[in-house]
Short mmCIF file of C-alpha atoms and ligand atoms in Angstrom, two decimals:
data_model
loop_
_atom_site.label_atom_id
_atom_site.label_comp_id
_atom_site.label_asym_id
_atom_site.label_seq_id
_atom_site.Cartn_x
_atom_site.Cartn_y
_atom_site.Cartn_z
CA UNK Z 23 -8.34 31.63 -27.88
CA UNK Z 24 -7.76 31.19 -31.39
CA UNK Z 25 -6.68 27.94 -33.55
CA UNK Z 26 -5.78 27.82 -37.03
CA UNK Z 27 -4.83 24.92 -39.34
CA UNK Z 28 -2.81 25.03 -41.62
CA UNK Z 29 -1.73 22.21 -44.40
CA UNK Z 30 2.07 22.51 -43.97
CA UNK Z 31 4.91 23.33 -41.35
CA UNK Z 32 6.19 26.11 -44.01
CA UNK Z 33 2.31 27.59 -44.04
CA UNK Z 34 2.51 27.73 -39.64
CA UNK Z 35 5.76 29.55 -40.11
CA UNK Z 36 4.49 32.01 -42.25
CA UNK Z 37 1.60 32.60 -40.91
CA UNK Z 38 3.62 32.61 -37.71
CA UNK Z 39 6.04 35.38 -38.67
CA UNK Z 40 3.27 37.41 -40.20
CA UNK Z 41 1.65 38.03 -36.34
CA UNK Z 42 5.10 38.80 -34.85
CA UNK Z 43 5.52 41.28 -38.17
CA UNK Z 44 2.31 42.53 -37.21
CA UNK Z 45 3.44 43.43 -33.54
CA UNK Z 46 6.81 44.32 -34.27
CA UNK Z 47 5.02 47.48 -36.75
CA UNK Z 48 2.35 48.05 -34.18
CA UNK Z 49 5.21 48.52 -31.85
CA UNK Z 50 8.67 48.78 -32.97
CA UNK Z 51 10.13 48.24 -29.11
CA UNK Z 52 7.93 45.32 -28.23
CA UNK Z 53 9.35 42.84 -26.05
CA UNK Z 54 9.74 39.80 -27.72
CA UNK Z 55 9.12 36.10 -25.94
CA UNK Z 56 11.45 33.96 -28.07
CA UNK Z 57 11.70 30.00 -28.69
CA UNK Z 58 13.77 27.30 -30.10
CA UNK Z 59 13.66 23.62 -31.57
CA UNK Z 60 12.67 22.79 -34.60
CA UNK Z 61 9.19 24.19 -34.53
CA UNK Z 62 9.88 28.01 -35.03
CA UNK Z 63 12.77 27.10 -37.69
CA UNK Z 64 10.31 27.83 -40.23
CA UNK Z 65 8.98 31.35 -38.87
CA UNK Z 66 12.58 32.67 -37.93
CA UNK Z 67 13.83 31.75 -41.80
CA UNK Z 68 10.28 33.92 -43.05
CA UNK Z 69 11.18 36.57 -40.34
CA UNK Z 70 14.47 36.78 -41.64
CA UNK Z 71 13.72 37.33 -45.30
CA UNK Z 72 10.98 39.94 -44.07
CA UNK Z 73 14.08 41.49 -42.65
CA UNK Z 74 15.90 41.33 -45.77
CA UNK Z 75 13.35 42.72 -47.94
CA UNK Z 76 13.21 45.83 -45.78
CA UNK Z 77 9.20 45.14 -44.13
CA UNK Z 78 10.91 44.57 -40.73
CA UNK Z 79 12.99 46.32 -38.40
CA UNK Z 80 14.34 45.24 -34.73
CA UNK Z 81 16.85 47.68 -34.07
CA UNK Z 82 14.13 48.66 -31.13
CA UNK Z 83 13.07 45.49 -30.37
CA UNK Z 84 13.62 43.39 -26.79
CA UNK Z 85 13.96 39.82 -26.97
CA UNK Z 86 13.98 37.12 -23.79
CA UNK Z 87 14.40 33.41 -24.57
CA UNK Z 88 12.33 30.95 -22.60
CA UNK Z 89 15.01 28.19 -21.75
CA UNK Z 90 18.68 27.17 -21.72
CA UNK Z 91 20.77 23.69 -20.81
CA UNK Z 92 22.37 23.93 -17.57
CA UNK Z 93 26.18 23.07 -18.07
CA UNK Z 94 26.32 23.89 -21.99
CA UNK Z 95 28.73 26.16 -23.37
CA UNK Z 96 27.26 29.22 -24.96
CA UNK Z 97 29.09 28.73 -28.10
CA UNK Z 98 28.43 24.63 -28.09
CA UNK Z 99 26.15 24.43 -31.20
CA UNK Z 100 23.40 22.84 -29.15
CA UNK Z 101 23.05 25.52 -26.85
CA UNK Z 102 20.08 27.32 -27.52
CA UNK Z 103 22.73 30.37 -27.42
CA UNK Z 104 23.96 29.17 -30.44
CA UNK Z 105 20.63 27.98 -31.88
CA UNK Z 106 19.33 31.66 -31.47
CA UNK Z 107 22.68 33.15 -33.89
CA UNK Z 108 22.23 30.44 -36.10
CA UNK Z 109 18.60 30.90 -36.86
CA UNK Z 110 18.18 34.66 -36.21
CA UNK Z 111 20.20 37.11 -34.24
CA UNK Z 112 23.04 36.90 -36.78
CA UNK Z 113 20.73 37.90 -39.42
CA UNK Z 114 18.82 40.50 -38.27
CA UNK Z 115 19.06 44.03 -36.67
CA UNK Z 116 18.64 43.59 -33.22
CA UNK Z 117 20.71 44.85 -30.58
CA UNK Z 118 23.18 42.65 -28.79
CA UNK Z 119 22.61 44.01 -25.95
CA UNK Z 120 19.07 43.91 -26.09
CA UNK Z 121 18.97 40.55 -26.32
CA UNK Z 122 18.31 37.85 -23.16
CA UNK Z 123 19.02 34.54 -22.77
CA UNK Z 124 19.07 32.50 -19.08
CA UNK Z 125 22.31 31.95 -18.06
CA UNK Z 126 22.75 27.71 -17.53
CA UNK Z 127 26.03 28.36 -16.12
CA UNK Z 128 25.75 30.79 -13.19
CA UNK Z 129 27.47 30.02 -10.09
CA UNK Z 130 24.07 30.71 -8.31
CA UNK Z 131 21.33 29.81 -10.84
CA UNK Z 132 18.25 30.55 -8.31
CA UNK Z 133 19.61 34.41 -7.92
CA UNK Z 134 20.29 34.44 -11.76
CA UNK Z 135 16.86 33.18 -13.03
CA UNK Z 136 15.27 35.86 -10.41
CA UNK Z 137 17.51 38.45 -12.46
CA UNK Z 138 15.86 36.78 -15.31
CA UNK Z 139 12.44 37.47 -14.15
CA UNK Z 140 13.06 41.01 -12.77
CA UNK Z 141 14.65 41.84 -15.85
CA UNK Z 142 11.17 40.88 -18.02
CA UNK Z 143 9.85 43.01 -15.50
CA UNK Z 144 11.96 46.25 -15.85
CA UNK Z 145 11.75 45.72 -20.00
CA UNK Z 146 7.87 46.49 -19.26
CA UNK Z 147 6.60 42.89 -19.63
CA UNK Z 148 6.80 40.47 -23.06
CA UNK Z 149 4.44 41.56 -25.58
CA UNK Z 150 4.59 38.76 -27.68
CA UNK Z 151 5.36 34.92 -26.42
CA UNK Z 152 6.20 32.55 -28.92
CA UNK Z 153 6.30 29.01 -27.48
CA UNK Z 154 6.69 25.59 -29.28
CA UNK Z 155 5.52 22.25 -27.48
CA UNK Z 156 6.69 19.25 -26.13
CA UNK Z 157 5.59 15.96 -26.98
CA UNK Z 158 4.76 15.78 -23.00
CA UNK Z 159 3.10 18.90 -23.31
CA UNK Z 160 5.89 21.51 -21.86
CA UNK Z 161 6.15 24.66 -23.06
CA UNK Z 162 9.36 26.45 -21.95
CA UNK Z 163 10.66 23.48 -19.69
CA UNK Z 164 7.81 23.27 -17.82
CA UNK Z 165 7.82 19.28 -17.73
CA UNK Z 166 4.62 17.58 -16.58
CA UNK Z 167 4.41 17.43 -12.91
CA UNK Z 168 1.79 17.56 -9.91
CA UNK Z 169 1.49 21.84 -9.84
CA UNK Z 170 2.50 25.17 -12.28
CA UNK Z 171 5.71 26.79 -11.17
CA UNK Z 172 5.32 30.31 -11.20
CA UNK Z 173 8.60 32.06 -12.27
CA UNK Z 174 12.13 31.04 -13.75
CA UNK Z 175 13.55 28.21 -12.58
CA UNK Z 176 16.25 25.05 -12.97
CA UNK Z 177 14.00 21.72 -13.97
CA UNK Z 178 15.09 18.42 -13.99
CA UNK Z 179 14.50 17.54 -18.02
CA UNK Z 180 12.11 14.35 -18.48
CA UNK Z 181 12.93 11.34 -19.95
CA UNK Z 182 11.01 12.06 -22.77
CA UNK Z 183 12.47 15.36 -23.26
CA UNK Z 184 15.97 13.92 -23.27
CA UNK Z 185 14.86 11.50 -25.53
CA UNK Z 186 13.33 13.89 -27.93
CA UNK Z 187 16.34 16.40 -27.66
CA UNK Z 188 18.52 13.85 -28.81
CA UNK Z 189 18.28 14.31 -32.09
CA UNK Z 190 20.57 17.44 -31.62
CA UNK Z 191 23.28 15.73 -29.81
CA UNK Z 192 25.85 13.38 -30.34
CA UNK Z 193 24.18 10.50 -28.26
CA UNK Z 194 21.42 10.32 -25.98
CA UNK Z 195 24.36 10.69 -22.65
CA UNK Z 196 25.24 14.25 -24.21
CA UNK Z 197 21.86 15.49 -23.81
CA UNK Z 198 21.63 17.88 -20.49
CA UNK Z 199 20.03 16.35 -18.07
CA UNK Z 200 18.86 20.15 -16.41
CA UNK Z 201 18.12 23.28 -17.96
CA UNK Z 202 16.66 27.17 -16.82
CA UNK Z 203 13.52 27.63 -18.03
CA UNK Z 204 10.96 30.64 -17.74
CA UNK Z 205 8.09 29.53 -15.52
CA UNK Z 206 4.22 29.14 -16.15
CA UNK Z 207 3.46 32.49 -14.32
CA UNK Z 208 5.90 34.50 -16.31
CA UNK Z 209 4.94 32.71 -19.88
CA UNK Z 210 1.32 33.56 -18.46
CA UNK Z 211 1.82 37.38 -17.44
CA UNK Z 212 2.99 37.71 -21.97
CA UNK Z 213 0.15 39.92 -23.59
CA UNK Z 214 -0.12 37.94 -26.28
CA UNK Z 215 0.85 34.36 -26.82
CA UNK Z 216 1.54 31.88 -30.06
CA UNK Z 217 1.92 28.12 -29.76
CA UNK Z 218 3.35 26.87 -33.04
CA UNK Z 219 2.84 23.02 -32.93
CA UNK Z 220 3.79 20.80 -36.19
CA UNK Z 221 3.56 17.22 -36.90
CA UNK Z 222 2.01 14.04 -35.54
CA UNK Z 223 4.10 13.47 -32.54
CA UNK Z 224 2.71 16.72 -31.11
CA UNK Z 225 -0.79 15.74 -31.68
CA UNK Z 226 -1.72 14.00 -28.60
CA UNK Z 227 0.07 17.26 -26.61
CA UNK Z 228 -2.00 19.16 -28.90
CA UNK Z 229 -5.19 17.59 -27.65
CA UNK Z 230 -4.68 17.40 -24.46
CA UNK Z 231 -3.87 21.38 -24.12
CA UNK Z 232 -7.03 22.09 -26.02
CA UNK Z 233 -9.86 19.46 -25.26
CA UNK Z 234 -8.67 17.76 -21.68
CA UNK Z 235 -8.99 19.29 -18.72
CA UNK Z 236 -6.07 21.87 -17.55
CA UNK Z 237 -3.77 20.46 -15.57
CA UNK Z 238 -0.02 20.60 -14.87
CA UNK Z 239 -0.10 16.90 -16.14
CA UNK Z 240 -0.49 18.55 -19.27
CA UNK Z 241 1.46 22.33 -18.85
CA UNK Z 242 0.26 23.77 -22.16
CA UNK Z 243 -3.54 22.93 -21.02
CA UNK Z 244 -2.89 26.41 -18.67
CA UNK Z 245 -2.69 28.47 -22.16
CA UNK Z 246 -6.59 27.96 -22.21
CA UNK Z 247 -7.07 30.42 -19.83
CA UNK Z 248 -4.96 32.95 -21.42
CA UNK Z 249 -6.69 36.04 -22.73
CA UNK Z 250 -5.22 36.16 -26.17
CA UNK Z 251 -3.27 32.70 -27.04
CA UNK Z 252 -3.37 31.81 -30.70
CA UNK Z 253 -2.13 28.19 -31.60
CA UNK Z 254 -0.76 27.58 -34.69
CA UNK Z 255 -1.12 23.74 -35.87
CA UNK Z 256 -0.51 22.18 -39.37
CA UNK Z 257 -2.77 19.08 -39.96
CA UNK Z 258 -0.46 16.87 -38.85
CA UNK Z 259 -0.83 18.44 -35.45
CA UNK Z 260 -4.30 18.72 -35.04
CA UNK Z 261 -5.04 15.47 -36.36
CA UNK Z 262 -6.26 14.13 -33.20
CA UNK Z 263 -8.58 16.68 -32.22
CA UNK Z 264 -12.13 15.76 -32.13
CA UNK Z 265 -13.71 19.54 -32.40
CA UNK Z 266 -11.93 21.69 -35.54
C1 F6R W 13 12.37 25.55 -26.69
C2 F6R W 13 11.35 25.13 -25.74
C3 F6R W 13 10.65 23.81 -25.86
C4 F6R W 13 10.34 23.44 -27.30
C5 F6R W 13 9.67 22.06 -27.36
C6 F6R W 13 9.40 21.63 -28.78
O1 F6R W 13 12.87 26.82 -26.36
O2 F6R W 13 11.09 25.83 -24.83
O3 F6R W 13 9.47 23.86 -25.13
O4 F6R W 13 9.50 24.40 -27.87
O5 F6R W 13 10.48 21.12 -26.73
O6 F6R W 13 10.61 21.43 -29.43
P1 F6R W 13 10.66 21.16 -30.99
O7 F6R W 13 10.14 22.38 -31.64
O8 F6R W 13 12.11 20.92 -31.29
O9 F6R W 13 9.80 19.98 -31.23
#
């Protein structure tokens, strides 16, 4: 496990977007673990200008988001749907049809988040996860609770989730109260995973995945025993954490 500081947001996204620039040349048709919320705003804008300049390609690239509101429109511009044009898809090279998002509005949304997790399968497995975290510690969806859930699933979102997410809606009673999210055991099974974490309300989720015990209390604590995780913090971030 890796952790680097960094003195600003901007700095984690760039330093962010230069590791998935680094797999994506490695491997041109790597299987991308994608994110949303504020915290990879910065490495999608620096990923984009890459494009722009020419250094990156993703016409070969695979891309599976971790979560999505149950009940949301696709085209509502707080699905993370629309998030994902907004910030990247629309401005980059990759193939429609390459790219994955769980469906929050399947009829059946066990069978569909199965689909999900046989189709990360059958793409050969994410290469690269990118993950942000909640101020509860979730990564994905995963919301603090008493054990890990393995694969993709529908979660109940916590109240401090809601009240977090908030900020994107209209009012607090707009916010979906469920979403699909990938589980523990398929964020785990990624080759390689990056935890981007910026500013002081992630601090004590910061510490508590990297100097508490692991426990699904805490659902980013699990990273720990990932072979190659990488967080990326800016000082805000780490500011609680007693060993730098
Ligand atoms: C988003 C996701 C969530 C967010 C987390 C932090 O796809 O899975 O775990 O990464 O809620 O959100 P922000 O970055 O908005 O603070």
């Amino acid at each position: 496990m890796q952790t680097h500081i960094f003195s600003t947001a901007a700095q984690v996204g760039q330093a962010t977007a230069m590791l998935i620039a680094a797999q994506l040349l490695r491997k041109p048709d790597s299987v991308l673990g994608l994110a949303t919320g504020s915290s990879p705003i910065p490495t999608y804008e620096t990923l984009v200008g890459m494009y722009r300049t020419g250094l990156l390609d993703f016409s070969k690239a695979t891309s599976f988001n971790l979560d999505e509101y149950v009940g949301i429109d696709p085209h509502h511009p707080c699905s993370y749907h629309a998030f994902m044009q907004e910030h990247l898809f629309s401005h980059i090279n990759i193939k429609p049809e390459n790219v994955h998002i769980p469906d929050g509005n399947a009829e059946d949304l066990t069978a569909a988040a199965k689909k999900y997790d046989a189709s990360i399968l059958a793409s050969g497995g994410i290469d690269l996860q990118l993950l942000g975290i909640g101020r509860n510690g979730h990564i994905g969806f995963n919301e603090p609770g008493d054990h890990f859930v393995y694969g993709c699933h529908k979660v109940s979102l916590s109240e401090s989730t809601i009240e977090a997410n908030k900020r994107f809606f209209d009012s607090v009673d707009a916010v979906p109260r469920h979403a699909v999210s990938l589980g523990i055991g398929s964020i785990m099974q990624a080759r390689q995973v990056l935890l981007i974490a910026t500013g002081e309300d992630k601090a004590e989720a910061v510490r508590r995945a990297l100097e508490e015990d692991v426990s699904p209390q805490w659902q980013a604590s699990i990273l720990r025993t990932h072979p190659d995780v990488v967080f990326l913090l800016d000082e805000a971030a780490a500011s609680q954490l007693k060993h730098r």
